[in-house]
Coordinates of C-alpha atoms and ligand atoms in Angstrom, one line a residue:
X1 CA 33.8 165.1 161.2
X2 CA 35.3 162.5 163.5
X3 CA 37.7 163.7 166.1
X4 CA 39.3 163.2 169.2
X5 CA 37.2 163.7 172.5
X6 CA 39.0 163.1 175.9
X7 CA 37.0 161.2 178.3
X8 CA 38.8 160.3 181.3
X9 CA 41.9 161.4 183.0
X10 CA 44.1 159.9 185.6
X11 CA 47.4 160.8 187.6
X12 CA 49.7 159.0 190.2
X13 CA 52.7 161.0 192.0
X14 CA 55.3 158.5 193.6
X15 CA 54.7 158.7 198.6
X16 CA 57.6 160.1 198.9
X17 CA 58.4 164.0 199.2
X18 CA 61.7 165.8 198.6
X19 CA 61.6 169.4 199.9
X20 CA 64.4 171.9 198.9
X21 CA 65.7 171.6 201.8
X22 CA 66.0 168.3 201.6
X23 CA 68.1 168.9 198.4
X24 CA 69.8 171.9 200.0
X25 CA 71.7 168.9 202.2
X26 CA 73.0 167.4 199.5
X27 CA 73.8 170.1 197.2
X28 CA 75.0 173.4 197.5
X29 CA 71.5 175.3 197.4
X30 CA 68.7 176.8 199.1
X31 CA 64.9 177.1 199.0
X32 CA 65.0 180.4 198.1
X33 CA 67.4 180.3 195.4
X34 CA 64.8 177.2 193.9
X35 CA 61.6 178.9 194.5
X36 CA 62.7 182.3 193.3
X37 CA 64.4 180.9 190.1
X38 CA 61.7 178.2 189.3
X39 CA 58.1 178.0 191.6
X40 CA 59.5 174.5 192.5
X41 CA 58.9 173.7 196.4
X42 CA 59.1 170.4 196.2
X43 CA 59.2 167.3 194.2
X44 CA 58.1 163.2 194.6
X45 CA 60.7 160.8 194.2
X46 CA 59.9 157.3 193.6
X47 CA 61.4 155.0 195.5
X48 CA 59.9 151.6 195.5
X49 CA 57.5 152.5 192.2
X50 CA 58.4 152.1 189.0
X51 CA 57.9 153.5 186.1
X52 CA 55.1 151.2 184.6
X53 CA 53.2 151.2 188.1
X54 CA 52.8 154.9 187.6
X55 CA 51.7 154.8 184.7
X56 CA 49.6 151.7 185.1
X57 CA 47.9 153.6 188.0
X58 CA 47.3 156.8 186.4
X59 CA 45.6 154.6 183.6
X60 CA 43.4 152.2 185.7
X61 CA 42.1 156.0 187.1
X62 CA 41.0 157.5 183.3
X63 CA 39.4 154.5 182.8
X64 CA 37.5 154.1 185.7
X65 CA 36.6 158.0 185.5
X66 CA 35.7 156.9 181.8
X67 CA 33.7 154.0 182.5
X68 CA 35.4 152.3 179.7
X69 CA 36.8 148.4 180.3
X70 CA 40.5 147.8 180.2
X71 CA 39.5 145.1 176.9
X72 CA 38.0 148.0 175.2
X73 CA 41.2 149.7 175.0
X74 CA 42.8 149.7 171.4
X75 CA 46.3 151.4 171.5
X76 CA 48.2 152.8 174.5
X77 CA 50.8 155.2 173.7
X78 CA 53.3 155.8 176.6
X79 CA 55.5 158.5 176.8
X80 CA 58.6 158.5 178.3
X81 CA 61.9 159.0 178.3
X82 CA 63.0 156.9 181.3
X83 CA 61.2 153.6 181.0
X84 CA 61.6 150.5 183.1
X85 CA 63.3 148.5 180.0
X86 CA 64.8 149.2 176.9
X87 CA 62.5 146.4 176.0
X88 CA 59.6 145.2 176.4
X89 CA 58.7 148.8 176.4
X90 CA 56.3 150.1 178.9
X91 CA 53.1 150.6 176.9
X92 CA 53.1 146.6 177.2
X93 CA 54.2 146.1 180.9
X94 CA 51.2 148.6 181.1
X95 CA 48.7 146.6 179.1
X96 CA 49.5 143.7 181.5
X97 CA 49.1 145.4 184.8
X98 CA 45.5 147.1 183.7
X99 CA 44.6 143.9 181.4
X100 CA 44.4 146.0 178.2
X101 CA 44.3 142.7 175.8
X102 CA 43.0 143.9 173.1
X103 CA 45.2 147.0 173.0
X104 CA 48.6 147.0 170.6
X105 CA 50.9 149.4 172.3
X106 CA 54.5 151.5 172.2
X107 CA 56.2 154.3 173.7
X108 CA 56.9 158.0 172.4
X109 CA 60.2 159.4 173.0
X110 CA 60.2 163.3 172.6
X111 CA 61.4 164.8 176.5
X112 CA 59.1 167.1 177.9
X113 CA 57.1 167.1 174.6
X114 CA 56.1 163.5 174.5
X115 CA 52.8 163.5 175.9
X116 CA 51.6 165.8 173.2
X117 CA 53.1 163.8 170.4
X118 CA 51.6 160.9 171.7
X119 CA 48.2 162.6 172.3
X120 CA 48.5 164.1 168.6
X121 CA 49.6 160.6 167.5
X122 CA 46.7 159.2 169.2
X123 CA 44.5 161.6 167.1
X124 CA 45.9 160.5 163.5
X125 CA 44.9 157.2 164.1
X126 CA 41.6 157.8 165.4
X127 CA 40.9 160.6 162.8
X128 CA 42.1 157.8 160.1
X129 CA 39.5 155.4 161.3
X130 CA 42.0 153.0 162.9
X131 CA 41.8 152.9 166.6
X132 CA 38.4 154.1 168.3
X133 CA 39.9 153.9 172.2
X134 CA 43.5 154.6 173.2
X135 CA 45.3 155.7 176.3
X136 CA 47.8 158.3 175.8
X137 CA 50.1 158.3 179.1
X138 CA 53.2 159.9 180.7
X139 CA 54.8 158.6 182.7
X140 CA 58.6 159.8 183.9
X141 CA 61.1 158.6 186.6
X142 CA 63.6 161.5 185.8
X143 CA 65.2 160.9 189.4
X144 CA 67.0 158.0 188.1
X145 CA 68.5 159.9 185.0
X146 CA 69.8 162.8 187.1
X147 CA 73.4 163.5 188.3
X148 CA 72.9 164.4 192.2
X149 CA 76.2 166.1 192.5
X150 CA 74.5 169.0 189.6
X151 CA 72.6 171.3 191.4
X152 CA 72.0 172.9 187.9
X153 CA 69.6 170.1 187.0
X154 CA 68.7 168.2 190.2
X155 CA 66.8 170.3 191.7
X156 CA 64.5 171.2 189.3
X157 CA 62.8 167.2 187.9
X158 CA 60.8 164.8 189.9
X159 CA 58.6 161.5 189.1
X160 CA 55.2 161.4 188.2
X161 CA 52.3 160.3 186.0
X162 CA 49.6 161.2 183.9
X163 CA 47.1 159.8 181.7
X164 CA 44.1 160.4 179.7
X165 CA 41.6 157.9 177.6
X166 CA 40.3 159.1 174.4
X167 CA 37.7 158.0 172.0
X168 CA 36.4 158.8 169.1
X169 CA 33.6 161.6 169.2
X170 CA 32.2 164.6 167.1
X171 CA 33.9 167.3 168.9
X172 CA 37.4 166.8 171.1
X173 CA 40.8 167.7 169.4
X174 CA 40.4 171.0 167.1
X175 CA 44.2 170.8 166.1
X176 CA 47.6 169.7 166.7
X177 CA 50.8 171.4 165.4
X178 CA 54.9 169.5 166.2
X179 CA 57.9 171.1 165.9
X180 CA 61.6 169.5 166.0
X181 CA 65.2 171.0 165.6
X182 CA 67.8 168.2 165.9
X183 CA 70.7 170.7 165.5
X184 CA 69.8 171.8 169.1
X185 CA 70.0 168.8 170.5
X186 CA 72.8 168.8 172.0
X187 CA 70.9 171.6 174.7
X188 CA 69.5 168.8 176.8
X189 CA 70.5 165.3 176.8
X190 CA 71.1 162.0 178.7
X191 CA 73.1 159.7 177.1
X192 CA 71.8 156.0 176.8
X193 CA 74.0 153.1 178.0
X194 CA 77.3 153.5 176.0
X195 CA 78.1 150.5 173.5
X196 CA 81.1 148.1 175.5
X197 CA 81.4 145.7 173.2
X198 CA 84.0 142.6 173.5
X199 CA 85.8 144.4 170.4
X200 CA 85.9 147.8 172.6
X201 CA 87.5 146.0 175.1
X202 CA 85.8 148.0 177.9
X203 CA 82.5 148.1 180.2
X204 CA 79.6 150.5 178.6
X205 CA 78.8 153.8 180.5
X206 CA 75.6 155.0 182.0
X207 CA 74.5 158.2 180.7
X208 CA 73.1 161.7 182.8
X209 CA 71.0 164.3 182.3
X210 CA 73.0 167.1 181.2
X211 CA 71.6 170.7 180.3
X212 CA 72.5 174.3 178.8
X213 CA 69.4 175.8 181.5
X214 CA 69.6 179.4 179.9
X215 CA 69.5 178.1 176.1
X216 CA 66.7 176.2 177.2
X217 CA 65.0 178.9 178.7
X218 CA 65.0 181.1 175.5
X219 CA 64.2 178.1 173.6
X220 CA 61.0 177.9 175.9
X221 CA 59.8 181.0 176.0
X222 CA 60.6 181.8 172.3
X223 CA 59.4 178.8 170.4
X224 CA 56.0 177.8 172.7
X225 CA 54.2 181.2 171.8
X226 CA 55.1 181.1 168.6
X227 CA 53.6 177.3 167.8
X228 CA 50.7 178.4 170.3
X229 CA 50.2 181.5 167.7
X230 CA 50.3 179.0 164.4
X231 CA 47.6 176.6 166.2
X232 CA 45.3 179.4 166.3
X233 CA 45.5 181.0 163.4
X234 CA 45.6 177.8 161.2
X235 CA 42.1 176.2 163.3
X236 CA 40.7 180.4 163.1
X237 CA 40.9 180.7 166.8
X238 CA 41.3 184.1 168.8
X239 CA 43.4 183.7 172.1
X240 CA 40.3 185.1 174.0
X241 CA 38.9 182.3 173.0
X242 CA 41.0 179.8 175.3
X243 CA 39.9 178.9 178.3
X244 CA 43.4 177.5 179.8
X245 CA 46.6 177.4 178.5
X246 CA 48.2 173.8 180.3
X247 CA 51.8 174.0 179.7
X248 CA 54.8 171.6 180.0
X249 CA 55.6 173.1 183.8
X250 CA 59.3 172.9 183.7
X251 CA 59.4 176.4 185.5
X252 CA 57.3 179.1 186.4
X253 CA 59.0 182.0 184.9
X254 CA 59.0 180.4 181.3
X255 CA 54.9 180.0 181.9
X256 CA 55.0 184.2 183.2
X257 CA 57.3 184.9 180.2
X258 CA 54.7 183.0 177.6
X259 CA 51.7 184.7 178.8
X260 CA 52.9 188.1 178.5
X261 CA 54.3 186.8 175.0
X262 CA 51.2 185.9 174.3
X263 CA 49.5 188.8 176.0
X264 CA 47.4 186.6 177.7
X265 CA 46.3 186.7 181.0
X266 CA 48.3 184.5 183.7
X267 CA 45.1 183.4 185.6
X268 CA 44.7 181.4 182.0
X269 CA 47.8 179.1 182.8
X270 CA 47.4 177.2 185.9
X271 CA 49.9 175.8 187.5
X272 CA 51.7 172.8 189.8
X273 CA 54.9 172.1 189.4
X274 CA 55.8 174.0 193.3
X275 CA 54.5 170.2 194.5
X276 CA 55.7 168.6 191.7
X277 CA 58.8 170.4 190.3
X278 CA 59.3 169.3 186.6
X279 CA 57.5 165.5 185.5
X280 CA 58.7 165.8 182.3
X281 CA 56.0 163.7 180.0
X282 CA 54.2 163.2 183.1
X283 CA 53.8 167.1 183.2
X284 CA 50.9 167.8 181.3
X285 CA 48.4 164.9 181.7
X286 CA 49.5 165.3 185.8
X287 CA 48.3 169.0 185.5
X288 CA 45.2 168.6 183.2
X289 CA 43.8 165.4 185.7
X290 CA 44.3 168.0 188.4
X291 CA 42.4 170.7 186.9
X292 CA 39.4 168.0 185.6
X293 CA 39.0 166.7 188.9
X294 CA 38.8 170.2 190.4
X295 CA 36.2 170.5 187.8
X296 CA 37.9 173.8 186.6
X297 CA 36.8 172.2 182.8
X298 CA 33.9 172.6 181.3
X299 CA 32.1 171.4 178.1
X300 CA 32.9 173.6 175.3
X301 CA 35.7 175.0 177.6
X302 CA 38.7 175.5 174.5
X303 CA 42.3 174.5 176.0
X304 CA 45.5 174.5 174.6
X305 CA 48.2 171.9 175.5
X306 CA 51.6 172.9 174.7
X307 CA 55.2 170.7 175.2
X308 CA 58.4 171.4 175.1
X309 CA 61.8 170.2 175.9
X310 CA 65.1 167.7 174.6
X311 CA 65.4 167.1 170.9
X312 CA 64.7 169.7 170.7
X313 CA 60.9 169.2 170.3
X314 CA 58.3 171.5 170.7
X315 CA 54.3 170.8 169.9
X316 CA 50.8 171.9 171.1
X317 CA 47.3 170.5 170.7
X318 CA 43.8 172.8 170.7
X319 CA 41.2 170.7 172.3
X320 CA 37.2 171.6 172.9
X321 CA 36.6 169.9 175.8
Ligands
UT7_401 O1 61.6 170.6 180.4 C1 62.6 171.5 180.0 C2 63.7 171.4 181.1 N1 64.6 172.4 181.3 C3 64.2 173.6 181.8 O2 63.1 174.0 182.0 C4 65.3 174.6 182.0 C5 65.1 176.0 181.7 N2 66.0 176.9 182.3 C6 65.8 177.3 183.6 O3 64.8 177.0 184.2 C7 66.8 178.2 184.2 O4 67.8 178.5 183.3 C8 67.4 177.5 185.5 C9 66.4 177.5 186.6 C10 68.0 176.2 185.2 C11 68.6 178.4 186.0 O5 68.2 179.7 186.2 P1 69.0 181.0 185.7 O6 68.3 182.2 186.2 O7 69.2 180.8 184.2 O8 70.4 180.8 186.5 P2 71.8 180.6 185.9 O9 72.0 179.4 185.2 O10 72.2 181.9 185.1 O11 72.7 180.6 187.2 C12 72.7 181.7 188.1 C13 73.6 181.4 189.3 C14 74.9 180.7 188.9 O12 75.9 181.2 189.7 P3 76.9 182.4 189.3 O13 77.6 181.8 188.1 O14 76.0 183.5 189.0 O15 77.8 182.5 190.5 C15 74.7 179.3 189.1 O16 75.9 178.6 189.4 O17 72.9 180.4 190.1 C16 73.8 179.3 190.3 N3 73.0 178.1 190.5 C17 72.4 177.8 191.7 N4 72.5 178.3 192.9 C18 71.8 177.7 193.9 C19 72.6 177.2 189.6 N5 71.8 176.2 190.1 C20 71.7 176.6 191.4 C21 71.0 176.0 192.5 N6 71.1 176.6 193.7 N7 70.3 174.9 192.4

Protein backbone atom coordinates (compact mmCIF):
# COMPACT_ATOMS: atom_id res chain seq x y z
CA UNK A 1 0.00 0.00 0.00
CA UNK A 2 1.00 3.53 -0.67
CA UNK A 3 2.47 5.43 2.21
CA UNK A 4 4.55 8.12 3.32
CA UNK A 5 8.40 7.77 2.95
CA UNK A 6 10.57 10.82 4.17
CA UNK A 7 13.28 11.68 1.84
CA UNK A 8 15.07 14.73 2.72
CA UNK A 9 15.42 16.80 5.88
CA UNK A 10 16.55 20.19 6.47
CA UNK A 11 17.08 22.62 9.59
CA UNK A 12 18.21 26.37 10.16
CA UNK A 13 18.82 27.80 13.79
CA UNK A 14 18.75 31.78 13.89
CA UNK A 15 23.54 33.35 14.39
CA UNK A 16 22.81 34.52 17.39
CA UNK A 17 23.31 32.66 20.84
CA UNK A 18 21.75 33.39 24.22
CA UNK A 19 23.49 31.56 27.07
CA UNK A 20 21.80 31.42 30.59
CA UNK A 21 23.82 33.68 31.73
CA UNK A 22 23.04 35.89 29.28
CA UNK A 23 19.38 35.51 30.63
CA UNK A 24 20.51 35.38 34.25
CA UNK A 25 21.27 39.43 33.47
CA UNK A 26 18.01 40.09 32.74
CA UNK A 27 16.03 37.93 34.92
CA UNK A 28 16.40 36.75 38.26
CA UNK A 29 18.06 33.24 37.42
CA UNK A 30 20.99 31.16 37.09
CA UNK A 31 22.61 28.53 34.87
CA UNK A 32 22.26 26.05 37.27
CA UNK A 33 18.83 26.60 38.28
CA UNK A 34 18.10 26.20 34.04
CA UNK A 35 20.29 23.32 33.44
CA UNK A 36 19.29 21.42 36.49
CA UNK A 37 15.48 22.02 35.97
CA UNK A 38 15.43 21.63 32.14
CA UNK A 39 18.94 20.36 30.08
CA UNK A 40 18.62 23.92 28.46
CA UNK A 41 22.26 25.68 28.07
CA UNK A 42 21.47 27.77 25.72
CA UNK A 43 19.12 28.96 23.11
CA UNK A 44 19.27 30.98 19.36
CA UNK A 45 17.37 34.04 19.12
CA UNK A 46 16.59 35.51 15.88
CA UNK A 47 17.26 38.75 15.38
CA UNK A 48 17.34 39.88 11.88
CA UNK A 49 15.60 36.36 10.45
CA UNK A 50 12.26 35.84 10.22
CA UNK A 51 10.12 33.44 10.54
CA UNK A 52 9.59 32.44 6.78
CA UNK A 53 13.55 32.70 6.18
CA UNK A 54 13.89 29.93 8.60
CA UNK A 55 11.75 28.01 7.31
CA UNK A 56 12.45 28.81 3.72
CA UNK A 57 16.05 27.67 4.49
CA UNK A 58 15.42 24.61 6.36
CA UNK A 59 13.27 23.67 3.13
CA UNK A 60 15.65 24.70 0.26
CA UNK A 61 18.15 22.02 2.57
CA UNK A 62 15.48 18.79 2.33
CA UNK A 63 15.19 19.48 -0.97
CA UNK A 64 18.45 19.69 -2.02
CA UNK A 65 19.36 16.57 0.33
CA UNK A 66 16.26 15.09 -1.68
CA UNK A 67 17.23 15.95 -5.02
CA UNK A 68 13.69 16.91 -5.64
CA UNK A 69 13.01 20.56 -7.65
CA UNK A 70 11.25 23.26 -5.82
CA UNK A 71 8.34 22.96 -8.91
CA UNK A 72 7.86 19.42 -8.01
CA UNK A 73 6.69 20.29 -4.70
CA UNK A 74 2.74 19.86 -4.31
CA UNK A 75 1.71 21.11 -0.73
CA UNK A 76 3.77 22.73 1.98
CA UNK A 77 2.35 22.56 5.34
CA UNK A 78 3.97 24.98 7.77
CA UNK A 79 3.72 24.79 11.29
CA UNK A 80 3.68 27.43 13.48
CA UNK A 81 2.39 29.25 16.01
CA UNK A 82 4.31 32.53 15.55
CA UNK A 83 4.18 33.39 11.84
CA UNK A 84 5.45 36.47 10.08
CA UNK A 85 1.60 37.53 9.21
CA UNK A 86 -1.71 36.78 10.17
CA UNK A 87 -2.01 36.69 6.44
CA UNK A 88 -0.60 35.68 3.81
CA UNK A 89 0.37 32.84 5.88
CA UNK A 90 3.82 31.50 5.78
CA UNK A 91 3.50 28.24 3.80
CA UNK A 92 3.06 30.99 0.82
CA UNK A 93 5.89 33.55 1.77
CA UNK A 94 7.74 30.07 1.72
CA UNK A 95 6.68 28.89 -1.72
CA UNK A 96 8.01 32.28 -2.90
CA UNK A 97 11.35 32.33 -1.41
CA UNK A 98 12.16 28.47 -2.59
CA UNK A 99 10.01 28.92 -5.93
CA UNK A 100 7.52 26.14 -5.00
CA UNK A 101 4.94 27.09 -7.92
CA UNK A 102 3.26 24.33 -8.28
CA UNK A 103 2.70 23.82 -4.56
CA UNK A 104 -0.83 24.98 -2.81
CA UNK A 105 0.09 25.65 0.74
CA UNK A 106 -1.14 26.58 4.61
CA UNK A 107 -0.04 26.65 8.03
CA UNK A 108 -0.93 24.12 11.05
CA UNK A 109 -1.57 25.68 14.34
CA UNK A 110 -1.28 23.01 17.23
CA UNK A 111 1.99 24.52 19.75
CA UNK A 112 4.58 22.15 20.32
CA UNK A 113 2.50 19.46 18.46
CA UNK A 114 2.16 21.06 15.09
CA UNK A 115 4.81 19.50 13.20
CA UNK A 116 3.36 16.14 13.79
CA UNK A 117 -0.17 17.20 12.73
CA UNK A 118 1.18 18.58 9.83
CA UNK A 119 3.38 15.54 9.06
CA UNK A 120 0.21 13.27 9.77
CA UNK A 121 -1.82 15.71 7.67
CA UNK A 122 0.74 15.47 4.99
CA UNK A 123 0.13 11.58 5.10
CA UNK A 124 -3.76 11.66 4.57
CA UNK A 125 -3.34 13.38 1.53
CA UNK A 126 -0.70 11.39 0.15
CA UNK A 127 -2.30 8.06 1.38
CA UNK A 128 -5.68 9.44 -0.41
CA UNK A 129 -3.94 9.82 -3.64
CA UNK A 130 -3.90 13.67 -3.70
CA UNK A 131 -0.53 15.14 -3.31
CA UNK A 132 2.55 12.88 -4.24
CA UNK A 133 5.42 15.64 -2.84
CA UNK A 134 4.87 17.90 0.16
CA UNK A 135 7.06 19.75 2.58
CA UNK A 136 6.01 19.53 6.08
CA UNK A 137 7.98 22.41 8.08
CA UNK A 138 8.37 24.02 11.53
CA UNK A 139 9.30 26.78 11.88
CA UNK A 140 8.94 28.99 15.40
CA UNK A 141 10.08 32.56 16.48
CA UNK A 142 8.75 31.97 20.15
CA UNK A 143 11.21 34.91 21.28
CA UNK A 144 8.88 37.33 19.98
CA UNK A 145 5.77 35.79 21.91
CA UNK A 146 7.55 35.68 25.23
CA UNK A 147 7.21 38.07 28.21
CA UNK A 148 11.02 38.86 29.26
CA UNK A 149 10.20 40.07 32.67
CA UNK A 150 8.83 35.84 33.36
CA UNK A 151 11.61 33.97 34.13
CA UNK A 152 9.01 31.09 34.39
CA UNK A 153 8.77 30.93 30.61
CA UNK A 154 11.63 32.92 29.13
CA UNK A 155 14.18 30.93 29.76
CA UNK A 156 13.10 27.89 28.57
CA UNK A 157 11.97 28.73 24.28
CA UNK A 158 14.19 29.78 21.54
CA UNK A 159 13.83 30.07 17.51
CA UNK A 160 14.44 27.57 15.07
CA UNK A 161 13.55 25.45 12.14
CA UNK A 162 12.96 22.25 10.68
CA UNK A 163 11.79 20.56 7.68
CA UNK A 164 11.35 17.42 6.00
CA UNK A 165 10.14 16.55 2.14
CA UNK A 166 8.08 13.58 1.68
CA UNK A 167 6.83 11.52 -1.16
CA UNK A 168 4.87 8.97 -1.87
CA UNK A 169 6.68 5.37 -1.46
CA UNK A 170 5.88 1.70 -0.45
CA UNK A 171 7.13 1.89 2.99
CA UNK A 172 7.58 5.33 5.16
CA UNK A 173 4.77 6.30 7.69
CA UNK A 174 3.45 2.95 9.63
CA UNK A 175 0.93 5.15 11.68
CA UNK A 176 -0.15 8.32 13.09
CA UNK A 177 -2.43 8.75 16.20
CA UNK A 178 -3.74 12.96 17.52
CA UNK A 179 -4.96 13.79 20.58
CA UNK A 180 -6.69 17.19 21.74
CA UNK A 181 -8.34 18.46 25.14
CA UNK A 182 -9.69 22.04 24.64
CA UNK A 183 -10.79 22.10 28.33
CA UNK A 184 -7.00 22.40 29.15
CA UNK A 185 -6.37 25.05 27.25
CA UNK A 186 -6.14 27.44 29.27
CA UNK A 187 -2.49 25.60 30.61
CA UNK A 188 -0.55 27.30 27.98
CA UNK A 189 -1.53 30.13 25.94
CA UNK A 190 -0.59 33.44 24.14
CA UNK A 191 -3.24 35.58 23.45
CA UNK A 192 -3.58 36.94 19.68
CA UNK A 193 -3.91 40.74 19.15
CA UNK A 194 -7.02 41.76 21.25
CA UNK A 195 -10.11 43.11 19.00
CA UNK A 196 -9.95 47.43 19.40
CA UNK A 197 -12.54 48.19 17.43
CA UNK A 198 -13.90 51.91 16.76
CA UNK A 199 -17.14 50.64 18.85
CA UNK A 200 -14.60 49.47 21.78
CA UNK A 201 -13.41 52.70 21.90
CA UNK A 202 -9.86 51.54 22.77
CA UNK A 203 -6.34 50.27 21.08
CA UNK A 204 -6.15 46.26 20.76
CA UNK A 205 -3.55 44.44 23.08
CA UNK A 206 -0.69 42.22 22.24
CA UNK A 207 -0.90 38.97 23.69
CA UNK A 208 2.12 36.74 25.84
CA UNK A 209 3.04 33.50 26.44
CA UNK A 210 1.63 32.55 29.61
CA UNK A 211 2.01 28.97 31.28
CA UNK A 212 0.90 26.70 34.33
CA UNK A 213 4.87 24.88 33.96
CA UNK A 214 3.96 21.97 36.54
CA UNK A 215 0.35 21.19 34.89
CA UNK A 216 2.28 20.99 31.88
CA UNK A 217 4.70 18.85 33.03
CA UNK A 218 2.21 16.11 34.18
CA UNK A 219 0.36 16.64 31.13
CA UNK A 220 3.74 15.62 29.28
CA UNK A 221 4.85 12.99 30.97
CA UNK A 222 1.34 11.37 31.40
CA UNK A 223 -0.31 11.79 28.05
CA UNK A 224 3.00 11.17 25.58
CA UNK A 225 3.51 7.45 26.77
CA UNK A 226 0.26 6.73 26.76
CA UNK A 227 -0.46 7.79 22.85
CA UNK A 228 3.19 6.33 22.19
CA UNK A 229 1.54 2.94 23.86
CA UNK A 230 -1.84 3.18 21.56
CA UNK A 231 0.53 3.76 18.31
CA UNK A 232 2.03 0.51 18.95
CA UNK A 233 -0.39 -1.63 19.74
CA UNK A 234 -2.88 -0.45 17.09
CA UNK A 235 0.15 -0.85 14.06
CA UNK A 236 1.29 -4.48 16.27
CA UNK A 237 4.57 -2.89 17.21
CA UNK A 238 6.70 -4.04 20.30
CA UNK A 239 8.78 -1.02 21.95
CA UNK A 240 11.99 -3.11 21.32
CA UNK A 241 11.18 -2.61 18.14
CA UNK A 242 11.92 1.29 17.95
CA UNK A 243 14.98 2.41 17.06
CA UNK A 244 14.58 6.17 18.51
CA UNK A 245 12.06 7.74 20.20
CA UNK A 246 12.37 11.81 18.76
CA UNK A 247 10.35 13.82 21.15
CA UNK A 248 8.97 17.42 21.28
CA UNK A 249 12.31 18.62 23.53
CA UNK A 250 10.56 21.09 25.69
CA UNK A 251 12.76 19.67 28.72
CA UNK A 252 14.82 16.96 29.57
CA UNK A 253 13.31 15.57 32.62
CA UNK A 254 9.80 15.14 30.79
CA UNK A 255 11.97 12.93 28.01
CA UNK A 256 13.87 10.89 31.39
CA UNK A 257 10.32 10.64 32.96
CA UNK A 258 8.80 9.11 29.43
CA UNK A 259 11.40 6.58 29.02
CA UNK A 260 11.20 5.07 32.34
CA UNK A 261 7.22 5.30 31.63
CA UNK A 262 7.75 3.61 28.92
CA UNK A 263 10.48 1.35 30.26
CA UNK A 264 12.53 2.10 27.54
CA UNK A 265 15.96 2.76 27.44
CA UNK A 266 17.12 6.56 27.54
CA UNK A 267 19.96 6.01 24.95
CA UNK A 268 16.67 5.50 22.63
CA UNK A 269 15.61 9.29 22.94
CA UNK A 270 18.25 11.52 21.75
CA UNK A 271 18.46 14.73 22.56
CA UNK A 272 19.22 18.75 21.77
CA UNK A 273 17.44 21.07 23.20
CA UNK A 274 20.83 22.12 25.79
CA UNK A 275 21.77 24.21 22.34
CA UNK A 276 18.52 24.82 21.44
CA UNK A 277 16.27 25.11 24.54
CA UNK A 278 12.55 24.54 23.43
CA UNK A 279 11.75 25.39 19.24
CA UNK A 280 8.44 24.54 19.69
CA UNK A 281 7.13 23.19 16.05
CA UNK A 282 10.61 23.63 15.00
CA UNK A 283 11.52 20.96 17.76
CA UNK A 284 11.19 17.77 16.13
CA UNK A 285 12.08 18.17 12.38
CA UNK A 286 15.35 20.36 14.05
CA UNK A 287 16.20 17.14 16.05
CA UNK A 288 15.40 14.39 13.37
CA UNK A 289 17.70 16.65 10.50
CA UNK A 290 20.35 16.44 13.21
CA UNK A 291 20.18 12.85 13.83
CA UNK A 292 19.90 12.01 9.65
CA UNK A 293 22.77 13.96 8.95
CA UNK A 294 24.78 12.25 11.75
CA UNK A 295 23.56 9.29 9.93
CA UNK A 296 22.40 7.86 13.23
CA UNK A 297 19.16 6.48 10.72
CA UNK A 298 19.08 3.75 8.94
CA UNK A 299 16.81 2.02 6.39
CA UNK A 300 14.33 -0.09 8.13
CA UNK A 301 15.49 1.81 11.32
CA UNK A 302 11.48 2.14 13.06
CA UNK A 303 11.18 5.79 14.94
CA UNK A 304 8.59 7.19 16.71
CA UNK A 305 7.79 11.07 16.57
CA UNK A 306 5.82 12.27 19.37
CA UNK A 307 4.42 16.18 20.05
CA UNK A 308 3.10 17.78 22.61
CA UNK A 309 2.21 21.07 23.96
CA UNK A 310 -0.83 24.24 23.97
CA UNK A 311 -4.37 23.25 23.13
CA UNK A 312 -3.75 21.04 24.62
CA UNK A 313 -2.59 18.77 21.71
CA UNK A 314 -0.76 15.78 21.93
CA UNK A 315 0.04 13.31 18.69
CA UNK A 316 2.73 10.89 17.51
CA UNK A 317 3.70 9.31 14.16
CA UNK A 318 5.49 5.58 13.67
CA UNK A 319 7.71 5.92 10.69
CA UNK A 320 10.02 2.97 9.01
CA UNK A 321 12.64 4.83 7.76
O1 LIG B 1 6.27 22.63 24.89
C1 LIG B 1 5.71 22.56 26.16
C2 LIG B 1 6.20 23.78 26.89
N1 LIG B 1 6.14 23.72 28.29
C3 LIG B 1 6.93 22.94 29.06
O2 LIG B 1 7.67 22.11 28.65
C4 LIG B 1 6.85 23.20 30.54
C5 LIG B 1 6.86 21.95 31.38
N2 LIG B 1 7.20 22.30 32.71
C6 LIG B 1 8.49 22.44 33.10
O3 LIG B 1 9.39 22.21 32.33
C7 LIG B 1 8.76 22.80 34.53
O4 LIG B 1 7.55 22.87 35.26
C8 LIG B 1 9.53 24.15 34.66
C9 LIG B 1 10.94 23.98 34.13
C10 LIG B 1 8.79 25.24 33.91
C11 LIG B 1 9.61 24.56 36.14
O5 LIG B 1 10.25 23.56 36.88
P1 LIG B 1 9.62 23.08 38.26
O6 LIG B 1 10.54 22.08 38.80
O7 LIG B 1 8.20 22.68 38.01
O8 LIG B 1 9.72 24.40 39.11
P2 LIG B 1 8.53 25.18 39.83
O9 LIG B 1 7.64 25.83 38.87
O10 LIG B 1 7.95 24.30 40.89
O11 LIG B 1 9.36 26.30 40.56
C12 LIG B 1 10.30 26.00 41.60
C13 LIG B 1 10.93 27.30 42.07
C14 LIG B 1 9.91 28.39 42.34
O12 LIG B 1 10.35 29.11 43.46
P3 LIG B 1 9.73 28.85 44.91
O13 LIG B 1 8.27 29.15 44.76
O14 LIG B 1 10.01 27.40 45.21
O15 LIG B 1 10.47 29.82 45.76
C15 LIG B 1 9.99 29.27 41.14
O16 LIG B 1 9.63 30.60 41.40
O17 LIG B 1 11.78 27.82 41.04
C16 LIG B 1 11.45 29.19 40.78
N3 LIG B 1 11.75 29.48 39.38
C17 LIG B 1 12.97 29.86 38.97
N4 LIG B 1 14.12 30.03 39.62
C18 LIG B 1 15.20 30.39 38.91
C19 LIG B 1 10.91 29.44 38.34
N5 LIG B 1 11.59 29.78 37.21
C20 LIG B 1 12.85 30.04 37.59
C21 LIG B 1 14.01 30.43 36.88
N6 LIG B 1 15.16 30.57 37.58
N7 LIG B 1 14.02 30.62 35.55
Amino acid sequence: MMTTRIVGTGAYVPEQIATNDDLARIVETNDEWIRSRTGIGERRIATTETNSYMAAQAAKQALDQAGIAPEDVDLILLATSSPDYCFPNGACEIQEQIGAVNAAGYDISAACTGFVFALNTAHAFIQAGIYRTALVIGSDVLSKLLDWTDRGTCVLFGDGAGAVVVQAADRGVIGVKMHSDGTKGGVLTCGARTNGNFLLGKKPELGYMTMDGQEVFKFAVKKVPEIIKELLEENRTSLEEIRYFVLHQANYRIIESVAKRLKADISKFPANMEHYGNTSGGSIPLLLDEMNRKGMLAPGDKIVLSGFGAGLTWGATLVEW
